[in-house]
Amino acid sequence: MTKLPKSEEKKPRATSLPPFKPDIRLANALIGAIAFLQKASLHATPKIIKKYILERCKSPKNMEQLPGYLNRGLELGILKKYNGAFTIGELQMVRKRQKKKIKQEKIDDDIIDKTSMVVSEAPNEPIMQDMEPESNNAT
């Protein structure tokens, strides 16, 4: 048995996935789909996520990239995987809580500002001034 030169040897492919190319629209659609499915108490498996994205998105997305996005989300801690289903990681939940807290503080500040603008001053003229008793001139 003769060996082939190294240039002619078949090199095993590391992965069958295409190289990861970031697409913010697909990433947002993915996170939105997982968040919706999580709120609806449904398991966010890749198959269900794919169906949900295709239903909700107006323009077709490159679904070949979906496994790469899921793996990247796991690496970054944005997503977590439990029993084959994906959920939003603790990092995202903390960010959402902080945003809600900031938004609530702004609302509270606006209410305080608006109430401080209301000035209660006593009127210069009495309100009942227009209703003076009429004098009887008929004598």
Coordinates of N, CA and C in Angstrom, one line a residue, residues 18-111:
P18 N -21.1 26.2 8.1 CA -20.4 27.3 7.4 C -19.7 28.2 8.4
P19 N -18.7 29.0 8.0 CA -18.0 29.9 8.9 C -19.0 30.9 9.5
F20 N -18.8 31.3 10.7 CA -19.7 32.2 11.4 C -19.6 33.6 10.9
K21 N -20.7 34.1 10.3 CA -20.7 35.5 9.8 C -21.8 36.3 10.6
P22 N -21.5 37.3 11.4 CA -22.5 37.9 12.2 C -23.5 38.7 11.4
D23 N -24.8 38.5 11.8 CA -25.9 39.2 11.2 C -26.8 39.6 12.4
I24 N -26.8 40.9 12.6 CA -27.5 41.5 13.8 C -29.0 41.2 13.8
R25 N -29.6 41.1 12.6 CA -31.1 40.9 12.4 C -31.4 39.4 12.9
L26 N -30.6 38.5 12.4 CA -30.8 37.1 12.8 C -30.6 36.9 14.3
A27 N -29.5 37.6 14.9 CA -29.3 37.5 16.3 C -30.4 38.1 17.1
N28 N -31.0 39.2 16.7 CA -32.1 39.8 17.4 C -33.4 38.9 17.3
A29 N -33.6 38.4 16.1 CA -34.7 37.5 15.9 C -34.6 36.2 16.8
L30 N -33.4 35.7 16.9 CA -33.1 34.5 17.7 C -33.4 34.8 19.2
I31 N -32.9 35.9 19.7 CA -33.1 36.2 21.1 C -34.6 36.5 21.4
G32 N -35.2 37.2 20.4 CA -36.6 37.5 20.6 C -37.5 36.2 20.6
A33 N -37.1 35.3 19.7 CA -37.8 34.0 19.6 C -37.7 33.2 20.9
I34 N -36.5 33.1 21.4 CA -36.2 32.4 22.7 C -36.9 33.0 23.8
A35 N -36.9 34.4 23.9 CA -37.6 35.1 25.0 C -39.1 34.8 24.9
F36 N -39.7 34.9 23.7 CA -41.1 34.7 23.6 C -41.5 33.2 24.0
L37 N -40.7 32.3 23.5 CA -41.0 30.9 23.8 C -40.8 30.6 25.3
Q38 N -39.9 31.3 25.9 CA -39.6 31.1 27.4 C -40.8 31.7 28.2
K39 N -41.3 32.9 27.7 CA -42.5 33.5 28.4 C -43.7 32.6 28.3
A40 N -43.8 32.0 27.1 CA -45.0 31.1 26.8 C -44.8 29.7 27.4
S41 N -43.8 29.5 28.2 CA -43.5 28.2 28.8 C -43.3 27.1 27.8
L42 N -42.8 27.4 26.7 CA -42.5 26.3 25.6 C -41.1 26.1 25.6
H43 N -40.7 24.8 25.2 CA -39.3 24.5 25.0 C -38.8 25.1 23.8
A44 N -37.7 25.8 23.9 CA -37.1 26.5 22.7 C -36.0 25.6 22.1
T45 N -36.4 24.6 21.4 CA -35.5 23.7 20.7 C -35.1 24.4 19.4
P46 N -34.0 24.0 18.8 CA -33.6 24.7 17.5 C -34.7 24.6 16.5
K47 N -35.4 23.5 16.4 CA -36.5 23.3 15.4 C -37.6 24.3 15.6
I48 N -38.0 24.4 16.9 CA -39.1 25.3 17.2 C -38.7 26.8 17.0
I49 N -37.5 27.1 17.4 CA -37.0 28.5 17.2 C -37.0 28.8 15.7
K50 N -36.5 27.9 14.9 CA -36.5 28.1 13.4 C -37.9 28.4 12.9
K51 N -38.8 27.6 13.3 CA -40.2 27.8 12.8 C -40.7 29.1 13.2
Y52 N -40.5 29.5 14.5 CA -41.0 30.8 15.0 C -40.4 31.9 14.3
I53 N -39.1 31.9 14.0 CA -38.4 33.0 13.3 C -39.0 33.1 11.9
L54 N -39.2 32.0 11.2 CA -39.7 32.0 9.8 C -41.1 32.6 9.8
E55 N -41.9 32.3 10.8 CA -43.3 32.8 10.9 C -43.3 34.3 11.1
R56 N -42.5 34.8 12.0 CA -42.5 36.1 12.5 C -41.8 37.1 11.6
C57 N -40.7 36.7 10.9 CA -39.9 37.6 10.2 C -40.5 37.9 8.8
K58 N -40.4 39.1 8.3 CA -40.9 39.4 7.0 C -40.0 39.0 5.9
S59 N -38.7 39.2 6.1 CA -37.7 38.8 5.1 C -37.1 37.5 5.6
P60 N -36.8 36.5 4.6 CA -36.2 35.3 5.0 C -34.8 35.4 5.5
K61 N -34.5 34.7 6.6 CA -33.2 34.7 7.2 C -32.3 33.5 6.7
N62 N -31.0 33.6 6.9 CA -30.1 32.6 6.5 C -30.1 31.6 7.7
M63 N -31.0 30.6 7.6 CA -31.1 29.6 8.8 C -30.0 28.7 8.9
E64 N -29.1 28.6 7.9 CA -27.9 27.8 8.0 C -27.0 28.3 9.2
Q65 N -27.1 29.5 9.5 CA -26.2 30.2 10.5 C -26.8 30.0 11.9
L66 N -28.0 29.5 12.0 CA -28.7 29.4 13.3 C -27.9 28.6 14.4
P67 N -27.4 27.4 14.0 CA -26.6 26.6 15.0 C -25.3 27.4 15.5
G68 N -24.7 28.1 14.6 CA -23.6 29.0 15.0 C -23.9 30.0 15.9
Y69 N -25.1 30.7 15.7 CA -25.6 31.7 16.7 C -25.9 31.1 18.0
L70 N -26.5 29.9 18.0 CA -26.8 29.3 19.3 C -25.6 28.9 20.1
N71 N -24.6 28.4 19.4 CA -23.3 28.0 20.0 C -22.6 29.3 20.5
R72 N -22.6 30.3 19.7 CA -22.0 31.6 20.1 C -22.7 32.2 21.3
G73 N -24.0 32.1 21.4 CA -24.8 32.6 22.5 C -24.4 31.9 23.8
L74 N -24.2 30.5 23.7 CA -23.8 29.7 24.8 C -22.4 30.1 25.3
E75 N -21.5 30.4 24.4 CA -20.2 30.8 24.7 C -20.1 32.1 25.5
L76 N -20.9 33.0 25.0 CA -20.9 34.4 25.6 C -21.8 34.4 26.9
G77 N -22.5 33.4 27.2 CA -23.4 33.4 28.4 C -24.7 34.1 28.2
I78 N -25.0 34.5 27.0 CA -26.3 35.1 26.7 C -27.4 34.0 26.7
L79 N -27.1 32.8 26.3 CA -28.1 31.7 26.3 C -27.6 30.6 27.2
K80 N -28.6 29.8 27.7 CA -28.2 28.6 28.5 C -29.0 27.5 27.9
K81 N -28.5 26.3 28.1 CA -29.2 25.1 27.5 C -29.6 24.2 28.6
Y82 N -30.8 23.8 28.7 CA -31.4 22.9 29.7 C -32.1 21.8 28.9
N83 N -31.7 20.6 29.0 CA -32.4 19.4 28.4 C -32.7 19.6 27.0
G84 N -31.8 20.2 26.2 CA -31.9 20.4 24.8 C -32.7 21.6 24.4
A85 N -33.2 22.4 25.4 CA -34.0 23.6 25.1 C -33.1 24.8 25.6
F86 N -33.2 25.9 24.8 CA -32.4 27.1 25.1 C -33.3 28.1 25.9
T87 N -32.6 28.8 26.8 CA -33.3 29.8 27.6 C -32.4 31.1 27.6
I88 N -32.9 32.2 28.0 CA -32.1 33.4 28.1 C -31.3 33.3 29.3
G89 N -30.0 33.6 29.2 CA -29.1 33.4 30.3 C -29.3 34.5 31.4
E90 N -28.6 34.3 32.5 CA -28.8 35.3 33.6 C -28.3 36.7 33.3
L91 N -27.3 36.8 32.4 CA -26.8 38.1 32.0 C -27.9 38.9 31.4
Q92 N -28.7 38.4 30.4 CA -29.8 39.1 29.8 C -30.8 39.5 30.8
M93 N -31.2 38.6 31.7 CA -32.2 38.8 32.7 C -31.8 40.0 33.6
V94 N -30.5 40.1 34.0 CA -30.1 41.2 34.8 C -30.2 42.5 34.1
R95 N -29.8 42.5 32.8 CA -29.9 43.7 32.0 C -31.3 44.2 31.9
K96 N -32.2 43.2 31.7 CA -33.6 43.6 31.6 C -34.1 44.2 32.9
R97 N -33.7 43.6 34.0 CA -34.1 44.2 35.3 C -33.6 45.6 35.5
Q98 N -32.3 45.8 35.1 CA -31.7 47.1 35.3 C -32.4 48.1 34.4
K99 N -32.8 47.7 33.2 CA -33.5 48.7 32.3 C -34.8 49.0 32.9
K100 N -35.5 48.1 33.4 CA -36.8 48.3 34.0 C -36.7 49.3 35.2
K101 N -35.6 49.0 36.0 CA -35.4 49.8 37.2 C -35.1 51.3 36.8
I102 N -34.3 51.5 35.8 CA -33.9 52.8 35.3 C -35.2 53.5 34.7
K103 N -36.0 52.7 34.0 CA -37.2 53.3 33.4 C -38.1 53.7 34.5
Q104 N -38.3 52.9 35.6 CA -39.2 53.2 36.7 C -38.7 54.5 37.4
E105 N -37.4 54.6 37.6 CA -36.8 55.8 38.3 C -37.1 57.0 37.5
K106 N -37.0 56.9 36.1 CA -37.3 58.1 35.3 C -38.7 58.5 35.4
I107 N -39.6 57.5 35.4 CA -41.0 57.8 35.6 C -41.3 58.5 36.9
D108 N -40.7 57.9 38.0 CA -40.8 58.5 39.3 C -40.3 60.0 39.3
D109 N -39.2 60.2 38.7 CA -38.6 61.6 38.7 C -39.5 62.5 37.9
D110 N -40.1 62.0 36.8 CA -41.0 62.9 36.0 C -42.2 63.2 36.8
I111 N -42.8 62.3 37.6 CA -43.9 62.6 38.4 C -43.6 63.6 39.5

